[in-house]
Coordinates of C-alpha atoms and ligand atoms in Angstrom, one line a residue:
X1 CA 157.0 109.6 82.3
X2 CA 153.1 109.8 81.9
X3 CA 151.3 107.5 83.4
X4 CA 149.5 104.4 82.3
X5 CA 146.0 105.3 84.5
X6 CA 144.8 107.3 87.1
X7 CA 143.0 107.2 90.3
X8 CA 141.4 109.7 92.5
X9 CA 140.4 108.9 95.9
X10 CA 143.1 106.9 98.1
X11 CA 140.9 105.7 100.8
X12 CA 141.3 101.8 101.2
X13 CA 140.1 100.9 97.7
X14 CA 141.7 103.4 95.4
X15 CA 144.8 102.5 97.4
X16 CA 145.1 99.3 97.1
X17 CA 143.9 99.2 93.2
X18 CA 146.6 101.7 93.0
X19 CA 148.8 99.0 94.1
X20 CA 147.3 96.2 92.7
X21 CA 147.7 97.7 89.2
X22 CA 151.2 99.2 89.7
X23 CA 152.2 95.5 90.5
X24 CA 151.0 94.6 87.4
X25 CA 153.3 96.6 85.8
X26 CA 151.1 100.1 84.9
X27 CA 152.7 103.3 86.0
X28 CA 149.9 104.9 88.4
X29 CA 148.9 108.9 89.1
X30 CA 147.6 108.9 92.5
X31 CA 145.5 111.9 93.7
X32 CA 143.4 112.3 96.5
X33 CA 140.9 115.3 97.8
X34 CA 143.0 115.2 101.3
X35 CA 146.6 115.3 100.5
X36 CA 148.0 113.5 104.2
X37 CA 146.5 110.1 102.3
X38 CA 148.4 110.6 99.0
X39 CA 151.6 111.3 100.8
X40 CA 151.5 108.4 103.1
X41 CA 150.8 106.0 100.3
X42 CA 153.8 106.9 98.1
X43 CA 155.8 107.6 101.7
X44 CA 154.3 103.8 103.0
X45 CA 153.3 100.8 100.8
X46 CA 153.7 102.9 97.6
X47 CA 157.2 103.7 98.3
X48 CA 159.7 102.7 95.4
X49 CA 156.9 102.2 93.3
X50 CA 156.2 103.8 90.1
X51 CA 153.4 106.5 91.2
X52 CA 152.8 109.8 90.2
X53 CA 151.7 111.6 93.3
X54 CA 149.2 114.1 92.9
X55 CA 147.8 117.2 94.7
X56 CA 146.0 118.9 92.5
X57 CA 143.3 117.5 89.7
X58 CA 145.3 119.6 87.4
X59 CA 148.6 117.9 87.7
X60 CA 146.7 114.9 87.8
X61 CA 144.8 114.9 84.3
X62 CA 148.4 116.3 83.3
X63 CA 150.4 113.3 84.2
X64 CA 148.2 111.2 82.1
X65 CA 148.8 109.4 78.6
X66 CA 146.7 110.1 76.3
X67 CA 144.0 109.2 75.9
X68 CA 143.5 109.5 79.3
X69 CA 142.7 106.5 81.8
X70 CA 140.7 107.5 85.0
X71 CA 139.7 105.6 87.4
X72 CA 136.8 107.5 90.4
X73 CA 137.4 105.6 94.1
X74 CA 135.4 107.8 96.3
X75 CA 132.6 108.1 98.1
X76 CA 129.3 107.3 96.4
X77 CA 126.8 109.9 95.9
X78 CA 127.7 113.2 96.2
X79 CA 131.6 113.2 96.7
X80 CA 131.1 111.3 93.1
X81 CA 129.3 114.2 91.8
X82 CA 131.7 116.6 93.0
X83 CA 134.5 114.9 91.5
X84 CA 133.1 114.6 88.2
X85 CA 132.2 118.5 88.4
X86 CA 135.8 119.6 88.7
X87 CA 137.4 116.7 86.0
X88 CA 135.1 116.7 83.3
X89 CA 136.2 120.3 82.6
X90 CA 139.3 119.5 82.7
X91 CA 139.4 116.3 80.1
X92 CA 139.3 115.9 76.3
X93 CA 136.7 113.9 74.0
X94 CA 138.0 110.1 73.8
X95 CA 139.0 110.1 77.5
X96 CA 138.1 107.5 79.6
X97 CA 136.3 107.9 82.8
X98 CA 135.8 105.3 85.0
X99 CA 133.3 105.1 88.7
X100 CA 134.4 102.2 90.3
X101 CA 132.7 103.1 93.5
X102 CA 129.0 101.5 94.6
X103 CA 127.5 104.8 92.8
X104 CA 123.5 103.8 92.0
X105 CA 123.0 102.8 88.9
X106 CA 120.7 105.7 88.5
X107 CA 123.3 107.6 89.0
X108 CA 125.5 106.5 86.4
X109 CA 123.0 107.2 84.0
X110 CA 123.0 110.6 84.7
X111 CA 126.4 110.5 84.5
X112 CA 126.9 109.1 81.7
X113 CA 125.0 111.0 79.5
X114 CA 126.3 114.2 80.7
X115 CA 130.0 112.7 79.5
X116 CA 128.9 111.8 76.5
X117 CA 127.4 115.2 75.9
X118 CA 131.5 116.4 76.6
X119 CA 132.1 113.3 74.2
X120 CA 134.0 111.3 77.1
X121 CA 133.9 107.7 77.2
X122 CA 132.1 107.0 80.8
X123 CA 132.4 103.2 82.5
X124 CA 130.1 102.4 85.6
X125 CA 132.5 99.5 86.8
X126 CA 131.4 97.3 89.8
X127 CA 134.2 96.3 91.9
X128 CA 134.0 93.9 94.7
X129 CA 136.3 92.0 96.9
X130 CA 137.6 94.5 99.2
X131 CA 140.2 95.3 100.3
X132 CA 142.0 92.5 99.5
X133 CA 140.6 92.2 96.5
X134 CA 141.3 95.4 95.4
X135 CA 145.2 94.3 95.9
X136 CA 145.2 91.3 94.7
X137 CA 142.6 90.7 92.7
X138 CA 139.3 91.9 92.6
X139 CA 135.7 90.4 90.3
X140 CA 135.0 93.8 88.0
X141 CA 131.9 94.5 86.5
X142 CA 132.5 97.5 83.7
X143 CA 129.4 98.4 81.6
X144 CA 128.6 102.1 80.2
X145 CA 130.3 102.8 76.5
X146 CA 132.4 99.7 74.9
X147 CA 134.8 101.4 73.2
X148 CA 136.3 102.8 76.6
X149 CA 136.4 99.4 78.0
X150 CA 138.2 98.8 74.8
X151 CA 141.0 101.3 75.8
X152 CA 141.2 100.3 79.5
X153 CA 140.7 96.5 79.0
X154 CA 144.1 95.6 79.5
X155 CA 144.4 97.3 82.6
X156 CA 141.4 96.1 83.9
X157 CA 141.5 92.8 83.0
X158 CA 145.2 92.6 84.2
X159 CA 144.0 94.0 88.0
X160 CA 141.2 91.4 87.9
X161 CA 141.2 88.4 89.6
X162 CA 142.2 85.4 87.6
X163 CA 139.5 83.0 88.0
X164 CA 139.9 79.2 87.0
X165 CA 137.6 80.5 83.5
X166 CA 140.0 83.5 82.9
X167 CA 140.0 87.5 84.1
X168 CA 137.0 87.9 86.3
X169 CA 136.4 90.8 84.2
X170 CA 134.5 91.6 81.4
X171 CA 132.5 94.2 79.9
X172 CA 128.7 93.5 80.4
X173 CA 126.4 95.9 78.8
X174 CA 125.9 99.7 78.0
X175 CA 124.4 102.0 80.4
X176 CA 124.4 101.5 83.7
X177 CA 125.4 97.7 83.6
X178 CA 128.1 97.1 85.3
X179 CA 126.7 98.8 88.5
X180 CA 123.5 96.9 88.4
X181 CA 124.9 93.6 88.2
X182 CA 127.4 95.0 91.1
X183 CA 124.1 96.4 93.1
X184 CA 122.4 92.9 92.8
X185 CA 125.8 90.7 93.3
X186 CA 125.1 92.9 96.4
X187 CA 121.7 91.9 96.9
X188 CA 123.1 88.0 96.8
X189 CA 125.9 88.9 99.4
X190 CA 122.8 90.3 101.7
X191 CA 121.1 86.8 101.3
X192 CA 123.8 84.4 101.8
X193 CA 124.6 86.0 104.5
X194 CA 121.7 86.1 106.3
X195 CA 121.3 82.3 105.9
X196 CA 124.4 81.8 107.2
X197 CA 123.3 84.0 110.4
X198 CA 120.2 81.5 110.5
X199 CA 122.5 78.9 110.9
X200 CA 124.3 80.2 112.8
X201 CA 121.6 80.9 115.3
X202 CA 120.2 77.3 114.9
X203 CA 123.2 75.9 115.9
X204 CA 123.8 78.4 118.7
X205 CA 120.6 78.7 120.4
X206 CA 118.9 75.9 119.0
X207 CA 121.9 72.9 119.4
X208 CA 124.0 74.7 122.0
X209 CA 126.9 74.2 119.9
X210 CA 130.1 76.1 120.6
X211 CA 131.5 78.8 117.9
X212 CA 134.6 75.6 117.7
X213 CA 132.1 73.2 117.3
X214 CA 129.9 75.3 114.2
X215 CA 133.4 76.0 112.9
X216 CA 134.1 72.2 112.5
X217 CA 130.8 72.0 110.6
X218 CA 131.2 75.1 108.0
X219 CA 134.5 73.1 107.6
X220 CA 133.0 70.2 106.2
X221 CA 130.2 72.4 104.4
X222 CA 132.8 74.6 102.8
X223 CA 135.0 71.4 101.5
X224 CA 131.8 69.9 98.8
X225 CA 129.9 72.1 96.2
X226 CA 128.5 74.6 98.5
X227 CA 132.2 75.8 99.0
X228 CA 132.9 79.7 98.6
X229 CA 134.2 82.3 100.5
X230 CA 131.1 83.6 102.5
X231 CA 131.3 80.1 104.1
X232 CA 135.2 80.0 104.5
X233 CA 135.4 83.5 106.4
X234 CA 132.0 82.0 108.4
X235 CA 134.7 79.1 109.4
X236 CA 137.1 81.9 110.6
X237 CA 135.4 84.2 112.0
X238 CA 133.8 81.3 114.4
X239 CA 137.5 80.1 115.0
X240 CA 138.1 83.5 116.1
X241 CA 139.4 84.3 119.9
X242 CA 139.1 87.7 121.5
X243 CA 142.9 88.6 122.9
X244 CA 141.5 90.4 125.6
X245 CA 139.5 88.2 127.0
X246 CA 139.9 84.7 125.8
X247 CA 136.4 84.1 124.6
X248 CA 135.2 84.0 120.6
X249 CA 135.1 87.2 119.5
X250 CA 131.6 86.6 117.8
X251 CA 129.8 86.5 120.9
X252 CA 131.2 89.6 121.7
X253 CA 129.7 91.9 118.7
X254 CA 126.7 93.7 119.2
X255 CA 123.9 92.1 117.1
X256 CA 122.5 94.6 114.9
X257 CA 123.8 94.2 111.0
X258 CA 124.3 97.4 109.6
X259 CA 124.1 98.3 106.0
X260 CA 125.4 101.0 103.4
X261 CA 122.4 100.3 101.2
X262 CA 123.2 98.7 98.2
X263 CA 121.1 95.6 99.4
X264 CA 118.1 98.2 99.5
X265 CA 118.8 99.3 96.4
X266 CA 118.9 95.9 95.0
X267 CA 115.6 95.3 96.7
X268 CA 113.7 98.3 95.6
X269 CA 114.9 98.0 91.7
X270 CA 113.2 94.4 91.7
X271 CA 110.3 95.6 93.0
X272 CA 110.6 98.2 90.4
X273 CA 110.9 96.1 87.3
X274 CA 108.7 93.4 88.8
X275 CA 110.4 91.3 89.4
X276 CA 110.4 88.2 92.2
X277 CA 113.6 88.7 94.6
X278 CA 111.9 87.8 98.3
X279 CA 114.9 86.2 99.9
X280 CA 117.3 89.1 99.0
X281 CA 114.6 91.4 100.5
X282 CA 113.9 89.3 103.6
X283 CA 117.7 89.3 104.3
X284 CA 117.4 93.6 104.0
X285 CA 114.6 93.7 106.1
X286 CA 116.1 91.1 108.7
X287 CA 119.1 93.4 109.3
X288 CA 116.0 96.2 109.5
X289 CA 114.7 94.3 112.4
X290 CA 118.5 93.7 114.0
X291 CA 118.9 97.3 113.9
X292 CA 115.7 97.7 116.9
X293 CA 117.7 96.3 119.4
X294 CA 116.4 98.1 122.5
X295 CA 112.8 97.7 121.0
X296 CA 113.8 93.8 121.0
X297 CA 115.4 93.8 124.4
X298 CA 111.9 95.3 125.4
X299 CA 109.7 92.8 123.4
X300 CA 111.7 90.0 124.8
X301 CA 109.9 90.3 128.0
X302 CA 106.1 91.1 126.6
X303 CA 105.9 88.4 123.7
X304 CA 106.6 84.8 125.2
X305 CA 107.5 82.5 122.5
X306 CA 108.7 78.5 122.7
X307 CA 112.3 77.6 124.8
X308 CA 114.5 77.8 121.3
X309 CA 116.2 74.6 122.8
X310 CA 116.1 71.7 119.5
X311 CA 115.3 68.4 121.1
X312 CA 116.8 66.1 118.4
X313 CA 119.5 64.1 117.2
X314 CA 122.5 66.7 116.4
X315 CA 123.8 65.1 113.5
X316 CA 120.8 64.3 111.8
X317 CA 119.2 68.4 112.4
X318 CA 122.7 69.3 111.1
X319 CA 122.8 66.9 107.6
X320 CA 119.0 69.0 107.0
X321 CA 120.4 72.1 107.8
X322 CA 123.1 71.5 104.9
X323 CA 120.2 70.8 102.9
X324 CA 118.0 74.0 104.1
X325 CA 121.2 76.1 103.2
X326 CA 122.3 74.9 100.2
X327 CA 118.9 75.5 98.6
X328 CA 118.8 79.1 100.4
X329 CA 122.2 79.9 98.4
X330 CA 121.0 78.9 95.2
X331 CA 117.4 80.8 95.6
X332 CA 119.4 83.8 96.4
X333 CA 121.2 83.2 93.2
X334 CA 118.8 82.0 91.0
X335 CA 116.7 85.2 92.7
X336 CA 119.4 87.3 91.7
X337 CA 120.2 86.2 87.8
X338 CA 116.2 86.1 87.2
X339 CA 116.6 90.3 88.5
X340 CA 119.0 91.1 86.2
X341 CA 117.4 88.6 83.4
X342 CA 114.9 91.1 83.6
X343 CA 116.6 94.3 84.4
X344 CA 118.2 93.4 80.9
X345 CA 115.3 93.0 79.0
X346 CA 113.7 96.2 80.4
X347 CA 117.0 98.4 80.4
X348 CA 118.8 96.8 77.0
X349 CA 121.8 95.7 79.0
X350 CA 121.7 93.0 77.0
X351 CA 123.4 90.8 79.6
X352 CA 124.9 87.6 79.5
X353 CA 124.4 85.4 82.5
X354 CA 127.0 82.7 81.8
X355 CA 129.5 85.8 81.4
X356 CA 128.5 87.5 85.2
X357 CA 128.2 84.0 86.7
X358 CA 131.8 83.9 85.4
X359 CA 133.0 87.1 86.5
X360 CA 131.9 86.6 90.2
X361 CA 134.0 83.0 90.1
X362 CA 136.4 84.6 92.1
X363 CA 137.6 87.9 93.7
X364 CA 134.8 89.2 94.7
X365 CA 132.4 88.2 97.9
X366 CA 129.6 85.8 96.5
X367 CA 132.6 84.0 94.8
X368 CA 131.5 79.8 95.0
X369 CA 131.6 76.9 93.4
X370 CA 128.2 77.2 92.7
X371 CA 129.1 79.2 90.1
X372 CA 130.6 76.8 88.1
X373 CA 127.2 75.2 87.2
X374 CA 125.8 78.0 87.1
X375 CA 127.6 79.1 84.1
X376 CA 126.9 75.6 82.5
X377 CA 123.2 76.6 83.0
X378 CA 123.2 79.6 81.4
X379 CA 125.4 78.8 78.6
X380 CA 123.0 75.9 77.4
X381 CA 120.1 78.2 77.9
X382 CA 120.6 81.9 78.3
X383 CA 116.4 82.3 78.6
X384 CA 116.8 80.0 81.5
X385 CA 114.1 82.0 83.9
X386 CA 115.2 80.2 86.8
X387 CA 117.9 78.6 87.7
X388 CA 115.9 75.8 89.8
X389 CA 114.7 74.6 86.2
X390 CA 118.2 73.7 85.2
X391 CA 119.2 69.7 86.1
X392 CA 121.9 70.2 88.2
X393 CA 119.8 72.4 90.6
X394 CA 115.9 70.9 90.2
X395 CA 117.9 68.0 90.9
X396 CA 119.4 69.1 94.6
X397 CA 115.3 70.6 94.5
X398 CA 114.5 67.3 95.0
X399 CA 117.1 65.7 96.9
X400 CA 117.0 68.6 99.4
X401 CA 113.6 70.0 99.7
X402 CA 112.4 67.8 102.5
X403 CA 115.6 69.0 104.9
X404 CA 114.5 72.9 103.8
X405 CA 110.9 72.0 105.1
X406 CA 112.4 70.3 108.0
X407 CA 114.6 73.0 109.3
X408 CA 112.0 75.4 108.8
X409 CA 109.4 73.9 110.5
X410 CA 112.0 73.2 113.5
X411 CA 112.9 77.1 113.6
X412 CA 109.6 77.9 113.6
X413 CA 108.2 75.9 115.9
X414 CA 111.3 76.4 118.5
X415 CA 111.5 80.5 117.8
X416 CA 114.2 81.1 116.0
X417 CA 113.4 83.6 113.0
X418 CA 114.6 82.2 109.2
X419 CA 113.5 84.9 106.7
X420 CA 115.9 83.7 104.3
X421 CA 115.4 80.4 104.9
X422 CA 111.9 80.7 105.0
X423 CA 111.2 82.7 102.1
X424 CA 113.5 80.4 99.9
X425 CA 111.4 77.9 101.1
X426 CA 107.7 79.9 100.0
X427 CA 109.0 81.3 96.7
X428 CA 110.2 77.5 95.6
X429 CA 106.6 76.5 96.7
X430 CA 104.7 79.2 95.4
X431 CA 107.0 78.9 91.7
X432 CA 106.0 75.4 91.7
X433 CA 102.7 75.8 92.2
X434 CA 100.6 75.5 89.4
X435 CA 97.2 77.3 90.8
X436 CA 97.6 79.6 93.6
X437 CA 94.8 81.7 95.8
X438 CA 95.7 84.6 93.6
X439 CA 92.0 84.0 92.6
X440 CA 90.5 85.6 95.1
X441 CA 93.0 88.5 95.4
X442 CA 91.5 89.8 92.2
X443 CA 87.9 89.4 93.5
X444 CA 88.9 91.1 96.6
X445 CA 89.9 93.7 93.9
X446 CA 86.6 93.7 91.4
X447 CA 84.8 94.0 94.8
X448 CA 86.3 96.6 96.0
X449 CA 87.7 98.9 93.3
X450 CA 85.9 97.3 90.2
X451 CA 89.5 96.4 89.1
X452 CA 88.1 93.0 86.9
X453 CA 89.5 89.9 86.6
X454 CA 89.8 87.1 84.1
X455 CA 88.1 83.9 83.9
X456 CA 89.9 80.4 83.3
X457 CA 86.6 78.9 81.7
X458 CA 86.3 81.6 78.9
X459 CA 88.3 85.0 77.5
X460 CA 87.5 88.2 78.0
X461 CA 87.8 90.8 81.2
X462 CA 84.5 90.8 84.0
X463 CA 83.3 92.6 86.4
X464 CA 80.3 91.3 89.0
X465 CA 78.5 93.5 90.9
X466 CA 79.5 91.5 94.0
X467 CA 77.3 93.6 96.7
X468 CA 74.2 93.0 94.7
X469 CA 75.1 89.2 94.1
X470 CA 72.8 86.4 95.8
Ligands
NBP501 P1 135.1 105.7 101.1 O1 133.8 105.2 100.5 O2 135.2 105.8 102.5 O3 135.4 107.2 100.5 C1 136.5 107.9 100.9 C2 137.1 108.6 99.7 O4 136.2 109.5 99.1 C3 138.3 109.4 100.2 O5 139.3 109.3 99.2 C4 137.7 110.8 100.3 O6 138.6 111.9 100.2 C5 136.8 110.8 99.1 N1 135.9 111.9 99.1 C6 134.8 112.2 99.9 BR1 134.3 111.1 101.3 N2 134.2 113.3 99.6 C7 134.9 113.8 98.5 C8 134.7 115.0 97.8 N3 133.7 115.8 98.0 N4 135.6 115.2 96.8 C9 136.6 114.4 96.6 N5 136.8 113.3 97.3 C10 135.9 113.0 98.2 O7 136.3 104.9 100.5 P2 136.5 103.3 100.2 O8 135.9 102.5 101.3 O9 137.9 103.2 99.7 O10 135.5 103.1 98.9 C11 135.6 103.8 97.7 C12 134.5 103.5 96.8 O11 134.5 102.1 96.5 C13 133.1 103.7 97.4 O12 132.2 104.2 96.4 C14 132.7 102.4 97.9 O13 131.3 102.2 98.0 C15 133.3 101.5 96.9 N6 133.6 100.1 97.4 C16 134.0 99.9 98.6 C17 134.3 98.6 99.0 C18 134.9 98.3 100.4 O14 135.0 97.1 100.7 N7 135.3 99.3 101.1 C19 134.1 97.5 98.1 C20 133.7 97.8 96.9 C21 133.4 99.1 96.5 P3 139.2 112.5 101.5 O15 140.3 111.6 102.0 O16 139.7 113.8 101.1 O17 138.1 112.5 102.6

């Protein structure tokens, strides 16, 4: 028996892919670097199942049908490369390589141009959801050479989540396309979470609402359109009691977010290409800033600032602070789709935005209803630059814009940090805003650095001498 696909690193994701895809009826070699995990998969979860336990990459590429199916869990980075060194070799042209780890999408160039050299078919596939996900259903995001996806699209689209538009799988681009749209769905994930901590906070220190009581309100958030599953684990994490000591477990985590980087990744590619992603970097930085926590605990008692106590109606700071995080969400999205609107242009992904907004409708972390509209948005206009322009969403613009203003005004004026919030809040006012002082950042620039500027009364490029000017 050969098998249908293989995959090499059984730490919680290969595993449970391994599984997912078995279930779906595909006979699965399993290898991993350290045997102990290989064993106690086909020995535990896997057992019955039809594996093909591995211990060497040898037997491995052996057990394979050709043309051979792989499929990379391990480490980003360097465990990638290290992989890839010892199976290349041991492949044939028209084999199919697959990373589905978060490798950068730099990375996978690389990569992929040193299989094609070895004329192997090379997929950069984004995979998020996981672990669950990966068992029972993840969103995948494959991109490098089409005809590989064309041999593994079955599998893949089989171990996908089915989303209520079909697999959330598809094949988005050459190159590195899959992993940029999964380093940016990333960059999302960063965002909406972060405006969900501002909420959080708001609620907390500014209402003196109990973790129940914010529960009760995600509730309600998470039944209308803003529903997805970043608000529905917010729900249950808040719901959460601590066995040990009867109180919610929230309030017993340390308060510095960590982060594996693929949110600073996201974050330094738009600033390469230029392009305008502020809340998805405010939400990076604001875990930056939750990392400093003895520096905090120090500033605490050096910089006074206002008692962060909200002295207002509940319900009616609560119905604006729907408002202030609905339109967050979407600026993280609508931040997002404009990055890789423009990554595609730049790199030739040639992406379409309708197809990843329907990918990410389920399995995977930034999985909403949003979405739904979303898709509508860009299938009527694939140019769309930003999703704001679309009815649906200038329309909640309006109806909500007031209630953004409002909360941030309140957080500011009580304490309570909202970068996301708050730079949602100045891009959306700054994008609408026909004339701004950028003026007289480029004289600061001619006077400085003789760097020119143009005038809006006639063409051409000036310069003044601006130290010798009355
Ligand atoms: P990890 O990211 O923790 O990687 C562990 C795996 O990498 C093990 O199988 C380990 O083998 C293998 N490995 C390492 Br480390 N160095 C190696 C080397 N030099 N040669 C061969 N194998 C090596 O596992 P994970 O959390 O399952 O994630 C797998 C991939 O999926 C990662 O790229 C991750 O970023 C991505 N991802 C993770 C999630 C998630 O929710 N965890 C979601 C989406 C994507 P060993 O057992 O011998 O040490």
């Amino acid at each position: 028996m050969n098998a249908d696909i293989g995959v090499v690193g059984m730490a919680v994701m290969g595993q449970n892919l391994a599984l997912n895809m078995e279930r779906k009826g595909f006979v699965v070699a399993v290898y991993n670097r350290t045997r102990k995990r290989t064993e106690d998969l086909v020995a535990g979860r896997g057992k019955g199942r039809r594996f093909i336990p591995c211990y060497d990459l040898e037997a491995f590429v052996s057990s394979l049908a050709r043309p051979r199916k792989v499929l990379l869990m391990v480490k980003a980075g360097q465990a990638t490369d290290a992989v890839l060194k010892e199976l290349f070799p041991l492949l044939e042209p028209g084999d199919v390589v697959m990373d589905g780890g978060n490798s950068h999408f730099l990375d996978t160039e690389r990569r992929l141009a040193e299989a094609e050299r070895r004329g192997l078919l090379y997929l950069g596939v984004g995979i998020s959801g996981g672990e669950h996900g990966a068992l029972h259903g993840p969103a995948i995001m494959p991109g490098g050479h089409r005809e590989g996806y064309a041999i593994v699209e079955d599998i893949l689209a089989k171990t996908a989540a089915q989303g209520p538009q079909g697999s959330c799988c598809a094949f988005l681009g050459p190159g590195s396309a899959g992993h940029y749209v999964k380093m940016v769905h990333n960059g999302i994930e960063y965002a909406i979470m972060q405006a969900l901590a501002e909420c959080y906070d708001l609620m907390k220190r500014g209402l003196s609402m109990a973790p129940r009581e914010m529960a009760d309100v995600f509730a309600t958030w998470n039944g209308g359109e803003l529903s997805g599953y970043l608000l529905e684990i917010t729900e249950r994490i808040l719901r959460h009691v601590d066995p040990d000591t009867g109180r919610p477990l929230v309030e017993l985590i340390r308060d510095t977010a960590q982060q594996k980087g693929t949110g600073k990744w996201s974050t330094q590619a738009a600033l390469d290409e230029g392009t305008c992603a502020p809340t998805i970097a405010a939400a990076v930085f604001a875990r930056t800033v939750s990392a400093l926590k003895e520096e905090r605990r120090a500033a605490a008692g050096v910089l006074p600032g206002p008692s962060p106590e909200i002295r207002e109606e509940r319900g009616g700071v609560l119905e604006e602070l729907f408002g202030a995080l609905y339109l967050t969400i979407v600026a993280a999205y609508a931040q997002g789709f404009r990055q890789l609107g423009d990554a595609s242009r730049e790199r030739g992904y040639d992406l379409s935005l309708a197809e990843v907004a329907r990918v990410w409708m389920d399995g995977c972390i930034i999985r909403s209803r949003l979405l739904v509209p979303m898709r509508t948005a860009f299938m009527e206009n694939p140019d769309l630059p930003l999703l704001f322009l679309a009815l649906p969403f200038a329309s909640r613009w309006r109806e909500h814009h007031g209630a953004l203003r409002a909360t941030v005004m309140r957080a500011h004026r009580v304490g309570i940090p909202v970068p996301a919030m708050g730079s949602a809040l100045d891009f959306l006012d700054a994008y609408r805003t026909e004339r701004l002082p950028a003026n007289l950042i480029q004289a600061h620039r001619d006077f400085f650095g003789a760097h020119t500027y143009e005038r809006v009364d006639r063409p051409g490029v000036f310069h003044t001498d601006w130290e010798s000017a009355p």
